[in-house]
mmCIF file of C-alpha atoms in Angstrom:
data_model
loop_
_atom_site.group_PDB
_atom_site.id
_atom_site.type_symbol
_atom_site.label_atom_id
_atom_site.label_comp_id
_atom_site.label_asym_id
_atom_site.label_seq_id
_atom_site.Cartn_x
_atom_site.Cartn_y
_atom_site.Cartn_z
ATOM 1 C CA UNK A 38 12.228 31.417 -7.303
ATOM 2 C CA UNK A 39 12.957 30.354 -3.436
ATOM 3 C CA UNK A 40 12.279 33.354 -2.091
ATOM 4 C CA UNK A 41 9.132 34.006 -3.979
ATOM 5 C CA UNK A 42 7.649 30.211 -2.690
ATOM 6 C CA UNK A 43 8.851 31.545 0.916
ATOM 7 C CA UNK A 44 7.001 34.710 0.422
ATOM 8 C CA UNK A 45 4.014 32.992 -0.757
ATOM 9 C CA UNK A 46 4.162 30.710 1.839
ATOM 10 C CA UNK A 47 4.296 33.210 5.007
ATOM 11 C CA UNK A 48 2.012 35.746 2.657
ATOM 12 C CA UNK A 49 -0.974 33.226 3.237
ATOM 13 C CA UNK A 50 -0.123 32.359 7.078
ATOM 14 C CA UNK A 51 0.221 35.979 8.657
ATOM 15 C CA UNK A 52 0.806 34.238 12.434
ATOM 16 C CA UNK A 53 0.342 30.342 11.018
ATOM 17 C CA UNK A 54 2.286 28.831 13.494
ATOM 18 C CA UNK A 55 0.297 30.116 16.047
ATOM 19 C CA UNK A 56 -2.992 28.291 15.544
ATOM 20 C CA UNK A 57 -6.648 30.166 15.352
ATOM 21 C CA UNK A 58 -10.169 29.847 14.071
ATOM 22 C CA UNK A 59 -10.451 28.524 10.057
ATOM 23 C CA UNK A 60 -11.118 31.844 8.205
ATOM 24 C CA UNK A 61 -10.731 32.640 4.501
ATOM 25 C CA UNK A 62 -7.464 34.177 3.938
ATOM 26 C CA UNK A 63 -7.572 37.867 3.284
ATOM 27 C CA UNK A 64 -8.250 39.821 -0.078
ATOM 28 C CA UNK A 65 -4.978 41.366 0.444
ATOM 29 C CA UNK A 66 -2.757 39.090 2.024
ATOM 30 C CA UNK A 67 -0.365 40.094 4.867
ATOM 31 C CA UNK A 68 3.291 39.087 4.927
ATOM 32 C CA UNK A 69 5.525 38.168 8.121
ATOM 33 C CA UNK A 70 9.540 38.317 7.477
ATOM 34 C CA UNK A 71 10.724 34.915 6.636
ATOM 35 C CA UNK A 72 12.015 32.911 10.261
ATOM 36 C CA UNK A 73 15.433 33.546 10.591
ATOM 37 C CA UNK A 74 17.704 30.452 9.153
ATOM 38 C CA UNK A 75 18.739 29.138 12.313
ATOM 39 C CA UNK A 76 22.601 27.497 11.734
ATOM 40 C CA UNK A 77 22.475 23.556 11.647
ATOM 41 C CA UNK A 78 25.341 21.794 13.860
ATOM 42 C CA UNK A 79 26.080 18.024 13.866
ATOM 43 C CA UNK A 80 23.674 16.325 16.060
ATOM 44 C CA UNK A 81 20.829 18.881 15.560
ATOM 45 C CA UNK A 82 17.120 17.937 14.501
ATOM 46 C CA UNK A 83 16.024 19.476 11.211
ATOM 47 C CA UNK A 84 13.293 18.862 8.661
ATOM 48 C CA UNK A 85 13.033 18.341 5.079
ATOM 49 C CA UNK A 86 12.223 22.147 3.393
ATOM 50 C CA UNK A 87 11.375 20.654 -0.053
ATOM 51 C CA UNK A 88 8.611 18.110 -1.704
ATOM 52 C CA UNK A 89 10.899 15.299 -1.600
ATOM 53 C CA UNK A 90 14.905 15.224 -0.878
ATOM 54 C CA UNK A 91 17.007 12.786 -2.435
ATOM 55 C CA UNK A 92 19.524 11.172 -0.145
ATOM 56 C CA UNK A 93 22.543 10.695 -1.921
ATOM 57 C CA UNK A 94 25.663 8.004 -1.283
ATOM 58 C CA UNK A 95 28.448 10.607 -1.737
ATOM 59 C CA UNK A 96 28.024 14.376 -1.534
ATOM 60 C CA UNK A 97 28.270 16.682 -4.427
ATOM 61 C CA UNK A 98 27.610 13.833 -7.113
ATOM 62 C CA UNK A 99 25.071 14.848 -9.648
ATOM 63 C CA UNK A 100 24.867 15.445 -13.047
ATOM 64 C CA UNK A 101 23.500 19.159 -14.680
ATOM 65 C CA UNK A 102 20.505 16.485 -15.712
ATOM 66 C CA UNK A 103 19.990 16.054 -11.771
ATOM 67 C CA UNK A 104 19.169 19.680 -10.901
ATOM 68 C CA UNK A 105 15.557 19.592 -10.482
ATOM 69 C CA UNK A 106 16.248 17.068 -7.448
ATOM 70 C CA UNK A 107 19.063 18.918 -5.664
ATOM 71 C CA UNK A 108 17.631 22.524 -6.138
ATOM 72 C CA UNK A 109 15.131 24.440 -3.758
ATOM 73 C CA UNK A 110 12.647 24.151 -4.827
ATOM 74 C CA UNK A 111 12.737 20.508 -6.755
ATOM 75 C CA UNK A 112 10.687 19.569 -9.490
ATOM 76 C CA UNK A 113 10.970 15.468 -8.825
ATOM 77 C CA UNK A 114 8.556 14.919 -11.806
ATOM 78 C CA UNK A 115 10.417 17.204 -14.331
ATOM 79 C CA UNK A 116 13.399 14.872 -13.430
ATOM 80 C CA UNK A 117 12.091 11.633 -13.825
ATOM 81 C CA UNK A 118 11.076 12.424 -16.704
ATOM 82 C CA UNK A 119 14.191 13.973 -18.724
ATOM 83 C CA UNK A 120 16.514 11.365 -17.673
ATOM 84 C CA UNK A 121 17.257 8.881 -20.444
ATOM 85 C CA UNK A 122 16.891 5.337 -19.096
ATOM 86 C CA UNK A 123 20.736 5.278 -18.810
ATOM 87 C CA UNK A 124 20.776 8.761 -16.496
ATOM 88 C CA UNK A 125 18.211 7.014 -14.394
ATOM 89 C CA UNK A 126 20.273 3.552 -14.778
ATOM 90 C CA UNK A 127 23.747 5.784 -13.317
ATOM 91 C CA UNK A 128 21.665 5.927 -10.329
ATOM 92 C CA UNK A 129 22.024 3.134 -8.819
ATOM 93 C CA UNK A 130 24.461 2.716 -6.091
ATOM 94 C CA UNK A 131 24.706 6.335 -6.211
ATOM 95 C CA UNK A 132 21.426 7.354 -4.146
ATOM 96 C CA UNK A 133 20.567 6.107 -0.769
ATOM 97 C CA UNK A 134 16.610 7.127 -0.094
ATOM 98 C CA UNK A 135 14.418 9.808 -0.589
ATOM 99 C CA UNK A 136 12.128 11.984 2.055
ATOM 100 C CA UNK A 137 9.125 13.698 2.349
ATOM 101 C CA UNK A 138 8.765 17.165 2.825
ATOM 102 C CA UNK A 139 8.544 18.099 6.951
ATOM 103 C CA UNK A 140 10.523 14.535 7.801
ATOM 104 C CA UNK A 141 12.837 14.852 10.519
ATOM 105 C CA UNK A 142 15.980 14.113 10.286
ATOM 106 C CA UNK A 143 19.340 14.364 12.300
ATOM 107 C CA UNK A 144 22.849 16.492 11.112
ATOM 108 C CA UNK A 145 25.496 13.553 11.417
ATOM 109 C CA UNK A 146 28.243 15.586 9.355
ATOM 110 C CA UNK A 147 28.755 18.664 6.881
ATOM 111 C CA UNK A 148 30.861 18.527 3.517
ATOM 112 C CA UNK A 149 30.840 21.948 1.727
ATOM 113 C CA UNK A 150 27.130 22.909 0.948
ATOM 114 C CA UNK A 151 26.025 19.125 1.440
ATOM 115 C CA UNK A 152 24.574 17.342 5.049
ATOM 116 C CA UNK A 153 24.977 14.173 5.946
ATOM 117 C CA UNK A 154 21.640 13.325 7.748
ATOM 118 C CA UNK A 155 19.638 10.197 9.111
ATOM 119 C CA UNK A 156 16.140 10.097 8.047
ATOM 120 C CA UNK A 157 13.992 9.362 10.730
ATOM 121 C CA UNK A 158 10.856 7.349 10.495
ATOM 122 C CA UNK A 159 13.199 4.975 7.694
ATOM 123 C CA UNK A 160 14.297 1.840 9.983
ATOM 124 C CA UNK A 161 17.749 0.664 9.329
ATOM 125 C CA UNK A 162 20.730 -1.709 10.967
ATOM 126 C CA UNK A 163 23.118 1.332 9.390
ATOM 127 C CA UNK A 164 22.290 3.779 11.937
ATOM 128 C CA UNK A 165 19.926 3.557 15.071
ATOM 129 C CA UNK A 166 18.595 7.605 14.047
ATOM 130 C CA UNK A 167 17.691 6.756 10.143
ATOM 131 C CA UNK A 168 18.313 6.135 7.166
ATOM 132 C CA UNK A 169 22.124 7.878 6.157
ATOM 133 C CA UNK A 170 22.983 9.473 3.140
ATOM 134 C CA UNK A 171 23.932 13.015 1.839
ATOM 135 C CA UNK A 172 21.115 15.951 0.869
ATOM 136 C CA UNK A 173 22.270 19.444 -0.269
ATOM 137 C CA UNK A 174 22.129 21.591 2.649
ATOM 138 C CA UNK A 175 19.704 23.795 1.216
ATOM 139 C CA UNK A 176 16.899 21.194 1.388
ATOM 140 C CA UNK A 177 17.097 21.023 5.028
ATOM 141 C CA UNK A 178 16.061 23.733 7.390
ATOM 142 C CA UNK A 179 16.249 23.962 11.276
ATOM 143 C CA UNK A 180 13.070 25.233 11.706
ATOM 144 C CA UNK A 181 12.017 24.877 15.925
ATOM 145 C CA UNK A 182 9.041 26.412 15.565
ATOM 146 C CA UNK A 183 7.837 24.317 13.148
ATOM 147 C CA UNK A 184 9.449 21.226 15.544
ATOM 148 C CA UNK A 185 7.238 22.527 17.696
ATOM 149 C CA UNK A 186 3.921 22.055 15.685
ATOM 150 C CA UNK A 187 4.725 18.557 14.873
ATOM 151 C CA UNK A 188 4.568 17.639 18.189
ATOM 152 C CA UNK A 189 1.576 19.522 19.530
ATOM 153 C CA UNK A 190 -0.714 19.657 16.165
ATOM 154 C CA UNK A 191 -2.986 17.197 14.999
ATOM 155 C CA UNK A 192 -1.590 15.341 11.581
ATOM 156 C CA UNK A 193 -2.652 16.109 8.049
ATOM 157 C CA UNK A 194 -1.344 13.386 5.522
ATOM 158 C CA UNK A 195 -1.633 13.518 1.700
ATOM 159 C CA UNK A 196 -3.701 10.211 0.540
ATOM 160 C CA UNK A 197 -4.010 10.876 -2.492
ATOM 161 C CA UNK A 198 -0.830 9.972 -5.047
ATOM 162 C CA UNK A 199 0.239 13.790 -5.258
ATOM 163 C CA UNK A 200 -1.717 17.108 -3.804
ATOM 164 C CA UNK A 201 -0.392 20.097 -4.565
ATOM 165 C CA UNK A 202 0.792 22.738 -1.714
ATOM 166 C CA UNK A 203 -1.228 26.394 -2.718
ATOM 167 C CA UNK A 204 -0.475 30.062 -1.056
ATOM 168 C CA UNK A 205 -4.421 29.788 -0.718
ATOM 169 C CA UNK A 206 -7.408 28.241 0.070
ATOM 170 C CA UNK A 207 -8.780 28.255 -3.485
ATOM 171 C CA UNK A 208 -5.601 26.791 -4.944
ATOM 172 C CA UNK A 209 -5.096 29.140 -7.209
ATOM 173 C CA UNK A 210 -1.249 29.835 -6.524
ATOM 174 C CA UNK A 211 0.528 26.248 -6.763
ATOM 175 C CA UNK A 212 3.984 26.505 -4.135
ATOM 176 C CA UNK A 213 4.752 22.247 -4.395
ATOM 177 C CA UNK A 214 3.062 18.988 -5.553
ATOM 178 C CA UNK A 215 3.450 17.057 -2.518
ATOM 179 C CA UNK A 216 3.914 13.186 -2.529
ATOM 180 C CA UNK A 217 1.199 10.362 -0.893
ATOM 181 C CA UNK A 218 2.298 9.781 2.965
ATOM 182 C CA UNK A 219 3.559 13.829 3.311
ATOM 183 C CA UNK A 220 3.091 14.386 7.011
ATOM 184 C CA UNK A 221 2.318 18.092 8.169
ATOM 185 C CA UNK A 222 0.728 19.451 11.456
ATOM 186 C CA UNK A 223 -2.544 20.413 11.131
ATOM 187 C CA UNK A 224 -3.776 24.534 11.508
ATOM 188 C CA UNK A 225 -6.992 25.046 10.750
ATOM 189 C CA UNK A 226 -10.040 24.133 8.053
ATOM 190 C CA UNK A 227 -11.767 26.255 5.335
ATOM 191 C CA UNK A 228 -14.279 24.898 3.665
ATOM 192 C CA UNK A 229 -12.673 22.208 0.976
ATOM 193 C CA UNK A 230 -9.369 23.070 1.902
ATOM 194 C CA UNK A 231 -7.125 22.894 4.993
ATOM 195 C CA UNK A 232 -4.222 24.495 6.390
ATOM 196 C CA UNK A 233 -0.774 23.032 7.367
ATOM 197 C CA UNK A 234 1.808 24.382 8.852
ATOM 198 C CA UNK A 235 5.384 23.759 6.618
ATOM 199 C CA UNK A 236 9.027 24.224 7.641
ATOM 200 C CA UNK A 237 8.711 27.579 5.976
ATOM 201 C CA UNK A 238 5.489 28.703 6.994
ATOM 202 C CA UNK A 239 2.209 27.970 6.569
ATOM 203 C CA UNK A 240 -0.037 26.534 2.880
ATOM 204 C CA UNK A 241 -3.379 25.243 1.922
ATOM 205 C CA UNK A 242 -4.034 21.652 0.858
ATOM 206 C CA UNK A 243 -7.195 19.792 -1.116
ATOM 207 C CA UNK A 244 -8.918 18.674 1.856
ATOM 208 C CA UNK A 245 -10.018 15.322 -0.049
ATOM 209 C CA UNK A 246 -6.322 15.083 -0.891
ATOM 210 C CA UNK A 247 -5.664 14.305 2.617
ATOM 211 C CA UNK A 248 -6.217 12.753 5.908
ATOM 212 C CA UNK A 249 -6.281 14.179 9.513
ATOM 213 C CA UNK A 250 -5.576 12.270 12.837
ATOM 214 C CA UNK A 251 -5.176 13.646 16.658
ATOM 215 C CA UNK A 252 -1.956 11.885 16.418
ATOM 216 C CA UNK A 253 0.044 9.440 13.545
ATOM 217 C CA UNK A 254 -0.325 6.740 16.153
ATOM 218 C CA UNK A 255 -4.052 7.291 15.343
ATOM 219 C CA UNK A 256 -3.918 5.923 11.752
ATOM 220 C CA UNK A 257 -6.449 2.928 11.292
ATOM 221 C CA UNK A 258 -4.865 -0.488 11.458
ATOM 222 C CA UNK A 259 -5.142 -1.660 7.723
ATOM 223 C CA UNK A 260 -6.404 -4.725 6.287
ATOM 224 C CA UNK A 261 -4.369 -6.779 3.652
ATOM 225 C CA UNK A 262 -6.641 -5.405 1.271
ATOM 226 C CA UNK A 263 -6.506 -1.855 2.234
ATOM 227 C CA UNK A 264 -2.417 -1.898 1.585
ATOM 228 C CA UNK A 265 -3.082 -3.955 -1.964
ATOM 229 C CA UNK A 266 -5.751 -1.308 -2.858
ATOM 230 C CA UNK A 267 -3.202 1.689 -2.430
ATOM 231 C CA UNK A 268 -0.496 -0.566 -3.801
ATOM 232 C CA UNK A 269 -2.109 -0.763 -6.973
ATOM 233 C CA UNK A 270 -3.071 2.866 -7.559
ATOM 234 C CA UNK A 271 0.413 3.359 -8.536
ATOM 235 C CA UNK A 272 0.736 -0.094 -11.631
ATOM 236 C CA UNK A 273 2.567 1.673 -14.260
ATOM 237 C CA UNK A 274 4.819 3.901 -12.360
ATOM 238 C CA UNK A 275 8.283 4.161 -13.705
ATOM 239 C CA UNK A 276 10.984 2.576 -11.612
ATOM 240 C CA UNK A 277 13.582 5.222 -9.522
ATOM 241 C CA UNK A 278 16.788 3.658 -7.276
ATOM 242 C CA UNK A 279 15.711 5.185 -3.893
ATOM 243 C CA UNK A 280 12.565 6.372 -4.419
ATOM 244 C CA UNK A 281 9.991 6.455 -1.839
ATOM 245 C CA UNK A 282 7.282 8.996 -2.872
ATOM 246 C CA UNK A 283 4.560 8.395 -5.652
ATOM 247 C CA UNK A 284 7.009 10.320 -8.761
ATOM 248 C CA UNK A 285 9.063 7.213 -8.440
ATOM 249 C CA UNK A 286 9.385 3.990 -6.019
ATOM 250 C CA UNK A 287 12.621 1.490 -5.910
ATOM 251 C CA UNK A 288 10.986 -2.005 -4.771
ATOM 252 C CA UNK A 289 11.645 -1.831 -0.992
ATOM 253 C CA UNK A 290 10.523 1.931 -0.958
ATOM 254 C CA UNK A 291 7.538 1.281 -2.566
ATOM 255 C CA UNK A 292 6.687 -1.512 0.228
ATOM 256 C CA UNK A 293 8.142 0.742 3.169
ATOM 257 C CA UNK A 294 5.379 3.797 1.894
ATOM 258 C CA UNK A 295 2.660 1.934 0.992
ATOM 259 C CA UNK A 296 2.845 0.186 4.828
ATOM 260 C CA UNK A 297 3.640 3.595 6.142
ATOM 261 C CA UNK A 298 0.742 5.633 4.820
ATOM 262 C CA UNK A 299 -1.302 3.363 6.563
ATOM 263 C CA UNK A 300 0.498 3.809 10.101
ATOM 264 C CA UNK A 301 2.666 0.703 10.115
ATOM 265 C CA UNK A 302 6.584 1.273 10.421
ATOM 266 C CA UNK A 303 9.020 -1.176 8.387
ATOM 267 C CA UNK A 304 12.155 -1.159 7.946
ATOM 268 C CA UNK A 305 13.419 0.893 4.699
ATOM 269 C CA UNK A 306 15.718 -1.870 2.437
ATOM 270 C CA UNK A 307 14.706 -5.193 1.427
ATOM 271 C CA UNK A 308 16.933 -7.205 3.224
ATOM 272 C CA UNK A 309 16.075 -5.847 7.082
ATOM 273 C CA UNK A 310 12.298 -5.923 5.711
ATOM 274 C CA UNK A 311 12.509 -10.496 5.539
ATOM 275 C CA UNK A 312 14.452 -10.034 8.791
ATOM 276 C CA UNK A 313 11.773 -8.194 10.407
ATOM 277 C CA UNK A 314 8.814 -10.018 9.677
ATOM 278 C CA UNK A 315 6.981 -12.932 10.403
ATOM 279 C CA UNK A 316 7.388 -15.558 8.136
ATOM 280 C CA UNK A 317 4.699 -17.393 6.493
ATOM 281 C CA UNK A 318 4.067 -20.600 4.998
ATOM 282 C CA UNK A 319 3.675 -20.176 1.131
ATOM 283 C CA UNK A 320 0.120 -22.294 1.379
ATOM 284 C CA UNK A 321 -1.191 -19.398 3.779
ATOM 285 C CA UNK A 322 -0.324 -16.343 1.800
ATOM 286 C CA UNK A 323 -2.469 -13.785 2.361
ATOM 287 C CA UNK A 324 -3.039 -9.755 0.763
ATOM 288 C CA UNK A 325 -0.228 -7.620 1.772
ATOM 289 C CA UNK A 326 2.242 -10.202 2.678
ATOM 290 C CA UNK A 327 5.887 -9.030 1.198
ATOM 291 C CA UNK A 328 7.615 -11.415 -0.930
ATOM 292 C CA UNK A 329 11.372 -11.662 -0.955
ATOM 293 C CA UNK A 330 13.613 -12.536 -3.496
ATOM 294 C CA UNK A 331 17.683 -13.508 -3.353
ATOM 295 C CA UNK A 332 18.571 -16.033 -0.304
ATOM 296 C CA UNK A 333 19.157 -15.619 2.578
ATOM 297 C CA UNK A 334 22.007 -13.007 3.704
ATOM 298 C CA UNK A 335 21.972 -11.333 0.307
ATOM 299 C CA UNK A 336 18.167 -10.612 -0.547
ATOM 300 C CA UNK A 337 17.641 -8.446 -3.155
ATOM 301 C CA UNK A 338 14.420 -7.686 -3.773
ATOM 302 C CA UNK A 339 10.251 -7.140 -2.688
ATOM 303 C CA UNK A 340 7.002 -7.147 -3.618
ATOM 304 C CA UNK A 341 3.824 -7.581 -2.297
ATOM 305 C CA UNK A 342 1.165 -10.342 -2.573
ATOM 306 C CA UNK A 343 -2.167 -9.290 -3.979
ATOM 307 C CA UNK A 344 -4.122 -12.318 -3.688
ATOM 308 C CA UNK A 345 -4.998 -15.015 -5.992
ATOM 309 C CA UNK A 346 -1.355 -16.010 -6.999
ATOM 310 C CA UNK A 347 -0.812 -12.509 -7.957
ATOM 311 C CA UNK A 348 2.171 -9.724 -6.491
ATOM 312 C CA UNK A 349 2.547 -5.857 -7.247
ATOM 313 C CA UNK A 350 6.314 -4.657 -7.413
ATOM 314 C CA UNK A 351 8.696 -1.853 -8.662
ATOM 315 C CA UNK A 352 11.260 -4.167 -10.050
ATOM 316 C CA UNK A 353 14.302 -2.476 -11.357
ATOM 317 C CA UNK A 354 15.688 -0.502 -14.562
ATOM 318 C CA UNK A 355 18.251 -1.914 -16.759
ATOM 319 C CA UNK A 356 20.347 1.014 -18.803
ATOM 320 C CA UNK A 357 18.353 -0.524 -22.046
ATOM 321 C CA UNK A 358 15.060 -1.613 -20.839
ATOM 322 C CA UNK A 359 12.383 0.609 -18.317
ATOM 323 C CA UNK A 360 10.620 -0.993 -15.879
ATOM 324 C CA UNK A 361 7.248 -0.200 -14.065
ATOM 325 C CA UNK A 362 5.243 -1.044 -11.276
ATOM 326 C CA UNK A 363 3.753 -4.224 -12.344
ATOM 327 C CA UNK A 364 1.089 -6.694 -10.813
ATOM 328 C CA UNK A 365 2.086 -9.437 -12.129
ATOM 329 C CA UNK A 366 1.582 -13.803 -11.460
ATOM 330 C CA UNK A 367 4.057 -14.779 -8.689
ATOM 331 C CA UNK A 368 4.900 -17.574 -10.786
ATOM 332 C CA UNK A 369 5.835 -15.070 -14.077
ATOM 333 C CA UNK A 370 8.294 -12.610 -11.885
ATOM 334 C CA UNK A 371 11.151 -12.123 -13.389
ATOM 335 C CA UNK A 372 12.752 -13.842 -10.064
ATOM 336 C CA UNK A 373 10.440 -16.364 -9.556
ATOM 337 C CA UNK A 374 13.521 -18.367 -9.375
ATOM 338 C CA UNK A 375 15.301 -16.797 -6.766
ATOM 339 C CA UNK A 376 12.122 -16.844 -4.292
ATOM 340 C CA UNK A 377 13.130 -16.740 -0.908
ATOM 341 C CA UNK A 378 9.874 -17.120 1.164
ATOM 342 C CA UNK A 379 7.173 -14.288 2.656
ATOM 343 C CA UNK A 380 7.123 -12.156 5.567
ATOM 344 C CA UNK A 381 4.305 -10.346 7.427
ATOM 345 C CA UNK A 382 3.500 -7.368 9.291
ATOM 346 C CA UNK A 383 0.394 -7.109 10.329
ATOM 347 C CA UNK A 384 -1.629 -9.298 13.376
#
């Protein structure tokens, strides 16, 4: 199955990486030998080679049920969805984060077919590269060239919840449903579709699944509003420890990718989120503000405020009872009791 999506992927992108005219891809598509696995050393930049990787606390500790997460390719929907509420319970404590396929991260140590890597782009007191944690080692790739693109291509970033990755134009040939906030440089357009280059070559993208800048620093500064109104496209998604893509949000993911689609950095856990923002009074609450809950030194949980006494958050499974994004009266939360003040982020 890998080497078919690789295939696929270079079969479409005869010379992607090096950047042309937008033409329709050929009737009878060329294919390019596969780039050369370059060997990953501690301390080397690499990029996510999946849809999403799951960081893990310890390497090598998943269940048969967690295949579809540590393979390559990963099905991160198929998962979610066959673990019993007490498989997805187990999780907790177990995973660290989750990243998006082309994120950067940084080799800090090797343990049998497993990387320890810091996620970049996922503040954290815990390292000054990332966010730690373990990923199988197949999910990571060293790919230079592709290194290359993300710093001299314009951006294309999925918007919508998922877009799925095609060998061509048309869509026809599915290779990966991609996650909201997916960063990839941008190659060319073709009509409705657009090209991107990926760690493993090139693929084809809805264009009105996504959004291009010059630059990720180019990103429109959002309104309150515009983070509440992607905030609640995703009411009703099951709750997943670590997650941070649109199959599955923990509460301080969810907050760190909403923020982050729209260009604004913050940190990745709850607890260095209230450090790092500005509080405000509870009479001057305004859309988009996070809301903590815990005290103090051991906060525990976020959401975020949606306006008129109302919050959106991804509070957490129990092994008996699933939980889902909710928006929900501040004054109903479930820790309404423990609430420990807001914070905010933007001017």
């Amino acid at each position: 199955m890998r080497t078919l999506v690789r295939v696929a992927l270079l079969a479409v992108a005869a010379g992607a990486l090096a950047v042309g005219p937008a033409v329709p891809a050929p009737a009878a598509a060329r294919t390019d030998p596969s780039p050369a696995a370059e060997p990953l050393d501690v301390g080397d930049t690499a990029y996510v080679d999946v849809a999403v990787a799951t960081s893990w606390v310890r390497p090598g500790e998943d269940r048969p049920v967690d295949a579809p997460a540590v393979g390559d390719p990963v099905d991160i929907r198929a998962w979610t969805r066959a673990m019993t509420l007490a498989e997805r319970a187990w999780l907790i404590g177990r995973l660290e984060t989750q990243a998006t396929y082309g994120t950067e991260v940084t080799v800090l140590a090797r343990s049998g077919d497993w990387l320890q890597v810091a996620v970049h782009g996922q503040p954290t007191p815990r390292h000054t590269l990332g966010y730690p944690g373990w990923m199988p080692a197949a999910q990571v790739r060293a790919a230079s060239r592709f290194g290359a693109l993300v710093r001299s291509r314009p951006v294309a970033q999925v918007t919508a919840p998922t877009a799925w990755l095609s060998a061509d134009p048309g869509g026809r040939r599915h290779l990966a449903e991609l996650s909201l906030n997916t960063r990839l440089p941008l190659l060319a357009r073709a009509g409705t579709a657009i090209r991107v280059a990926t760690p493993a070559g090139a693929g084809w993208l809805p264009a009105d699944a996504v959004a291009t800048y010059a630059a990720a620093t180019e990103i429109p500064a959002p309104t309150g509003e515009d983070l509440v109104a992607t905030a609640r496209q995703f009411v009703g998604l099951p709750y997943l420890w670590a997650g941070t893509s649109a199959f599955g949000f923990d509460c301080s993911g969810f907050t760190h990718t909403v923020y982050g689609l729209h260009g604004v950095t913050i940190p990745r856990d709850a607890a260095p989120q209230y450090a790092a923002g500005t509080p405000v009074p509870d009479d001057q609450l305004q859309p988009g503000d996070l809301l903590f809950y815990g005290r103090p030194g051991r906060i525990h949980h976020v959401g975020m405020y949606a306006g008129d006494g109302y919050m959106i958050d991804a509070p957490a499974n129990s092994s008996t009872t699933e939980s889902l994004l909710e928006y929900v009266p501040m004054s109903e939360h479930r820790y309404a009791f423990e609430y420990a003040g807001a914070r905010r982020f933007l001017p």
